[in-house]
mmCIF file of C-alpha atoms in Angstrom:
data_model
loop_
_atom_site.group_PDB
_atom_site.id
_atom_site.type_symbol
_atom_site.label_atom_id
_atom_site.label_comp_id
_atom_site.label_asym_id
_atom_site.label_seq_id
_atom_site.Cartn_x
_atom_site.Cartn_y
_atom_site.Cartn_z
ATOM 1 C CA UNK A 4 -10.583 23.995 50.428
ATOM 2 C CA UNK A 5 -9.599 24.881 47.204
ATOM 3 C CA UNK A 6 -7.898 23.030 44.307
ATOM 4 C CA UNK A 7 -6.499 24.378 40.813
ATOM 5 C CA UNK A 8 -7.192 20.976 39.399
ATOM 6 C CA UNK A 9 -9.499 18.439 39.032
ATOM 7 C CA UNK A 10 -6.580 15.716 39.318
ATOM 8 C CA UNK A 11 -5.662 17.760 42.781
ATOM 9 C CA UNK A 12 -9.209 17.693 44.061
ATOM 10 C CA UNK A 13 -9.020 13.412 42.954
ATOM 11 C CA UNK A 14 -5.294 13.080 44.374
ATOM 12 C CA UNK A 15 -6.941 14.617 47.992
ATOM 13 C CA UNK A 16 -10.044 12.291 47.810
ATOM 14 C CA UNK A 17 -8.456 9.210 46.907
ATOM 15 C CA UNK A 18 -4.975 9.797 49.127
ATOM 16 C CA UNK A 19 -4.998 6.835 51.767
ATOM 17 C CA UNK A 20 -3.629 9.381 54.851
ATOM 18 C CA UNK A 21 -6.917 11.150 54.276
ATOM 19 C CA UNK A 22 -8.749 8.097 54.070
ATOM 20 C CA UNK A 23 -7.179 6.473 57.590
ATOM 21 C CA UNK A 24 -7.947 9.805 59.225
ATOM 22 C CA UNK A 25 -11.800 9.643 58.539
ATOM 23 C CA UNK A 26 -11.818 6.191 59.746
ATOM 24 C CA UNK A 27 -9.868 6.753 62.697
ATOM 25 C CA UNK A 28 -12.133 9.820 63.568
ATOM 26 C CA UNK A 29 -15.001 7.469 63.072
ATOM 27 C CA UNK A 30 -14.109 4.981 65.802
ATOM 28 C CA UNK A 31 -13.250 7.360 68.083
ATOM 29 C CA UNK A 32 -16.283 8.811 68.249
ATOM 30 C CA UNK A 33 -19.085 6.652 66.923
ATOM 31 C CA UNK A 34 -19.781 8.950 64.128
ATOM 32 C CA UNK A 35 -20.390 6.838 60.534
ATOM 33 C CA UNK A 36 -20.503 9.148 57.293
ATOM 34 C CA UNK A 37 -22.990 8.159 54.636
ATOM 35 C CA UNK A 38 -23.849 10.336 51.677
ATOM 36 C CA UNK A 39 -25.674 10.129 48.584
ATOM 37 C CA UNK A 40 -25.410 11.680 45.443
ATOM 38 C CA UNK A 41 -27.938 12.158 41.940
ATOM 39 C CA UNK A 42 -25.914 10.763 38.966
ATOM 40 C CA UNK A 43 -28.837 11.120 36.660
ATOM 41 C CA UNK A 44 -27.217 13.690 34.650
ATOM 42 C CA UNK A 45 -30.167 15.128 32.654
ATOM 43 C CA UNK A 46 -32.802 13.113 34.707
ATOM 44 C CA UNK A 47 -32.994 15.571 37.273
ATOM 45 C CA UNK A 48 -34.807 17.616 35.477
ATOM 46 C CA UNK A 49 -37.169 14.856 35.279
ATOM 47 C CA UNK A 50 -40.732 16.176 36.599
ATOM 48 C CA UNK A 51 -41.094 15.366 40.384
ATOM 49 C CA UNK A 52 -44.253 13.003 39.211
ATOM 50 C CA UNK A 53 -41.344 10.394 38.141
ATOM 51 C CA UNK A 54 -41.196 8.138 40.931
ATOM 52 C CA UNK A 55 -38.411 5.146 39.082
ATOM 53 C CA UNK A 56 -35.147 5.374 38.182
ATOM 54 C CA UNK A 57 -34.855 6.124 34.355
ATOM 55 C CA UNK A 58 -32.804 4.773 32.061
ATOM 56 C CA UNK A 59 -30.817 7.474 30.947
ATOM 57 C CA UNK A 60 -30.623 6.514 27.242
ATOM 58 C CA UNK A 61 -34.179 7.690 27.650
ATOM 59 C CA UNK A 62 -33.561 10.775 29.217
ATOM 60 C CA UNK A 63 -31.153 11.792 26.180
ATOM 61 C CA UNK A 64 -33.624 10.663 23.442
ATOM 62 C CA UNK A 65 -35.927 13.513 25.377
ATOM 63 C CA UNK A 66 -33.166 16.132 25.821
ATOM 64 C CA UNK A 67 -32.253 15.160 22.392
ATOM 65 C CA UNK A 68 -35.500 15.807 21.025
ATOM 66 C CA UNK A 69 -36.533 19.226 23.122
ATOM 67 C CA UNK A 70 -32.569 20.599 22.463
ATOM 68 C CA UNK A 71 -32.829 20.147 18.516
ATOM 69 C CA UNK A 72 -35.606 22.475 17.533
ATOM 70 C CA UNK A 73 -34.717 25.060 20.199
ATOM 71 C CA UNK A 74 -31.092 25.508 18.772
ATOM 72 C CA UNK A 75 -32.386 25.564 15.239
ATOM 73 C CA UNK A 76 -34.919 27.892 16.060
ATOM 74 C CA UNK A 77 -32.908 29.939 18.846
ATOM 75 C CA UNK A 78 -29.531 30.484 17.090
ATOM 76 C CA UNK A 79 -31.183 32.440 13.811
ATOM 77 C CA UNK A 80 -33.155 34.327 16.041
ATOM 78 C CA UNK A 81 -30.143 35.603 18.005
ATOM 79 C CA UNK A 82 -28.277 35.908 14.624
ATOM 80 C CA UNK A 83 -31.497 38.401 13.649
ATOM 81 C CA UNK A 84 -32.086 40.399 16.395
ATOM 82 C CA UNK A 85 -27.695 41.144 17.220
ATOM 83 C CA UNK A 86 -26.577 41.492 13.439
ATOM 84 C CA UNK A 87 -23.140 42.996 15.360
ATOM 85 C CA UNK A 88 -22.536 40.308 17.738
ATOM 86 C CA UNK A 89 -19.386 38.628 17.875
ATOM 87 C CA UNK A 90 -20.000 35.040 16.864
ATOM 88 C CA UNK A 91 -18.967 33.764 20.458
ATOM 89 C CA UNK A 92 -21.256 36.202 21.866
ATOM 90 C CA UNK A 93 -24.141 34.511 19.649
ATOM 91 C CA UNK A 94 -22.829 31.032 21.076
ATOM 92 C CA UNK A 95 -22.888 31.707 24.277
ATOM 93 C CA UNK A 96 -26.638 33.431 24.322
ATOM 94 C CA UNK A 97 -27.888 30.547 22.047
ATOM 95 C CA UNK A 98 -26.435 27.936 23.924
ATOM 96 C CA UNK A 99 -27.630 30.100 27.540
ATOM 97 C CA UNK A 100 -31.112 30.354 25.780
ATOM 98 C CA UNK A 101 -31.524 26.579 24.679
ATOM 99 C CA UNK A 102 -30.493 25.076 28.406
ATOM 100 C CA UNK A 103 -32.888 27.218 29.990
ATOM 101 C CA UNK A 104 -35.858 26.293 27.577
ATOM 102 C CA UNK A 105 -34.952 22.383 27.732
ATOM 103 C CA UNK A 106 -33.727 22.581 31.223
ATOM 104 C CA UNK A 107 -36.857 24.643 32.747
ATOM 105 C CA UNK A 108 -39.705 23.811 30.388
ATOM 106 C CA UNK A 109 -39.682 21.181 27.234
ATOM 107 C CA UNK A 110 -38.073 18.080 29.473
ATOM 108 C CA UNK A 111 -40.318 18.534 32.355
ATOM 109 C CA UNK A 112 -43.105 18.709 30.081
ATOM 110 C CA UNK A 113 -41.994 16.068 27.741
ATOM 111 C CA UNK A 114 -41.254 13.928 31.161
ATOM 112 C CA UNK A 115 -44.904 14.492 32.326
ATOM 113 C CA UNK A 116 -46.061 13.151 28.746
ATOM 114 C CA UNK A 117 -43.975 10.101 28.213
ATOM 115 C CA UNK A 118 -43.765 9.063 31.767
ATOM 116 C CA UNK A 119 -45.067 5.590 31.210
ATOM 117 C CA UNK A 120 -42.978 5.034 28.712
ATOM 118 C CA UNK A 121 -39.731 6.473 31.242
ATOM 119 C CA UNK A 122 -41.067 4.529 34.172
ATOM 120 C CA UNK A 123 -41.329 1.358 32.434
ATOM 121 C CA UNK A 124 -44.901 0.912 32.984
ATOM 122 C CA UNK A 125 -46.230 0.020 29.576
ATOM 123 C CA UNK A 126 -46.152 -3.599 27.707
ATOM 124 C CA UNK A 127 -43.631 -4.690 25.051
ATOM 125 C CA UNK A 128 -46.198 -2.894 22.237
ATOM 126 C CA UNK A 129 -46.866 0.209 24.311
ATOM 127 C CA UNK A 130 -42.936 0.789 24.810
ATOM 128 C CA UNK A 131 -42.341 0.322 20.737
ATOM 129 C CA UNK A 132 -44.747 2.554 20.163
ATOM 130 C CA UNK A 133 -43.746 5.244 22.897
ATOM 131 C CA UNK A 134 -40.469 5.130 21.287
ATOM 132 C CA UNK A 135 -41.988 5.355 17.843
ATOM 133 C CA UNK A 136 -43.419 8.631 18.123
ATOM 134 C CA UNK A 137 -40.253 10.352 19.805
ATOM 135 C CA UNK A 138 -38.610 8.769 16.547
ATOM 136 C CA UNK A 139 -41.327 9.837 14.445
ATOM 137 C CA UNK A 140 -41.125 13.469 16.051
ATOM 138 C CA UNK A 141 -36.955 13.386 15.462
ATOM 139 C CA UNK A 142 -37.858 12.617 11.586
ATOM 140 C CA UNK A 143 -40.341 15.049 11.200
ATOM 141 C CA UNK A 144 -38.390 17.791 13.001
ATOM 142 C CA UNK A 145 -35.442 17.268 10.718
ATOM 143 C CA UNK A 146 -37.316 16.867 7.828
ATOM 144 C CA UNK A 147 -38.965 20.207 8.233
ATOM 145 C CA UNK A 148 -35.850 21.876 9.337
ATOM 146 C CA UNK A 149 -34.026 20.598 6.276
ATOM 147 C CA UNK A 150 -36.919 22.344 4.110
ATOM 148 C CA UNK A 151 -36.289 25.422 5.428
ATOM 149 C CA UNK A 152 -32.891 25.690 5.132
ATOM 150 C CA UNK A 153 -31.888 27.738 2.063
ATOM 151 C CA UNK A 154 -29.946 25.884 -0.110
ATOM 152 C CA UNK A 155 -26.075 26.759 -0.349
ATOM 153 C CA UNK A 156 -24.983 28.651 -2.878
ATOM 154 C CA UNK A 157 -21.492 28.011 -3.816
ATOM 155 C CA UNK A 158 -19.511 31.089 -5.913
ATOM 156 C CA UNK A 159 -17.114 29.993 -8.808
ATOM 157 C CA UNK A 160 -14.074 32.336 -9.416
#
């Protein structure tokens, strides 16, 4: 099947004929569907080590934290090596670039590393300081990002 639309694919799954024909075929022949699905979002690119749900507020602190310095260091990279790109060329390489190094590598490894903390499985203290340092790491990350950043120079007619 193929829809144009998302509303057309949601009209089709929620349209009570199509509903009473997948019941009806499932008394008829003894058949019951069951599916699942992984609404993590981000935490499925948790490492496999994970074995409880995470919160996901936690998972976006991480992705937070590995996506920042990859798309401040990425982008002026790109900008560097293709003086001639289009900017929506840049975009879309930077933004290509930065899912495959958080998606592949720095929340896997950051998973692996704060996987108490993501599981739950440290005391009241333990989880304020877990969270502490990935705070501590956001400061320090902007703070040394804001030091490099040439100041702006602004031209007067």
């Amino acid at each position: 099947m193929r829809f144009n639309t998302i509303q057309q694919c949601m009209s089709w799954l929620d349209d009570p004929k199509r509903r009473r024909l997948l019941v009806q075929e499932e008394e008829e022949t003894g058949y019951r569907f069951s599916g699942r699905a992984n609404w993590m979002g981000y935490g499925r690119w948790l490492s496999r080590r994970i074995k409880r749900p995470v919160a996901s507020w936690k998972v976006n602190l991480l992705v937070l934290l590995s996506l920042y310095p990859t798309a401040m260091l990425v982008a002026p990279l790109l900008q560097r090596l293709l003086p001639d790109a289009s900017k929506a060329s840049l975009m879309l390489l930077s933004n290509a670039a930065c899912v495959a190094a958080t998606s592949w590598l720095l929340v896997p490894a950051m998973s692996r590393a704060y996987r108490p903390w993501l599981e739950g499985e440290t005391s009241r203290q333990q989880t304020w300081l877990w969270l502490a340092s990935l705070l501590l790491w956001i400061t320090l990350l902007w703070w040394g990002f804001s030091s490099l950043s040439p100041p702006q120079v602004t031209l007067k007619p």
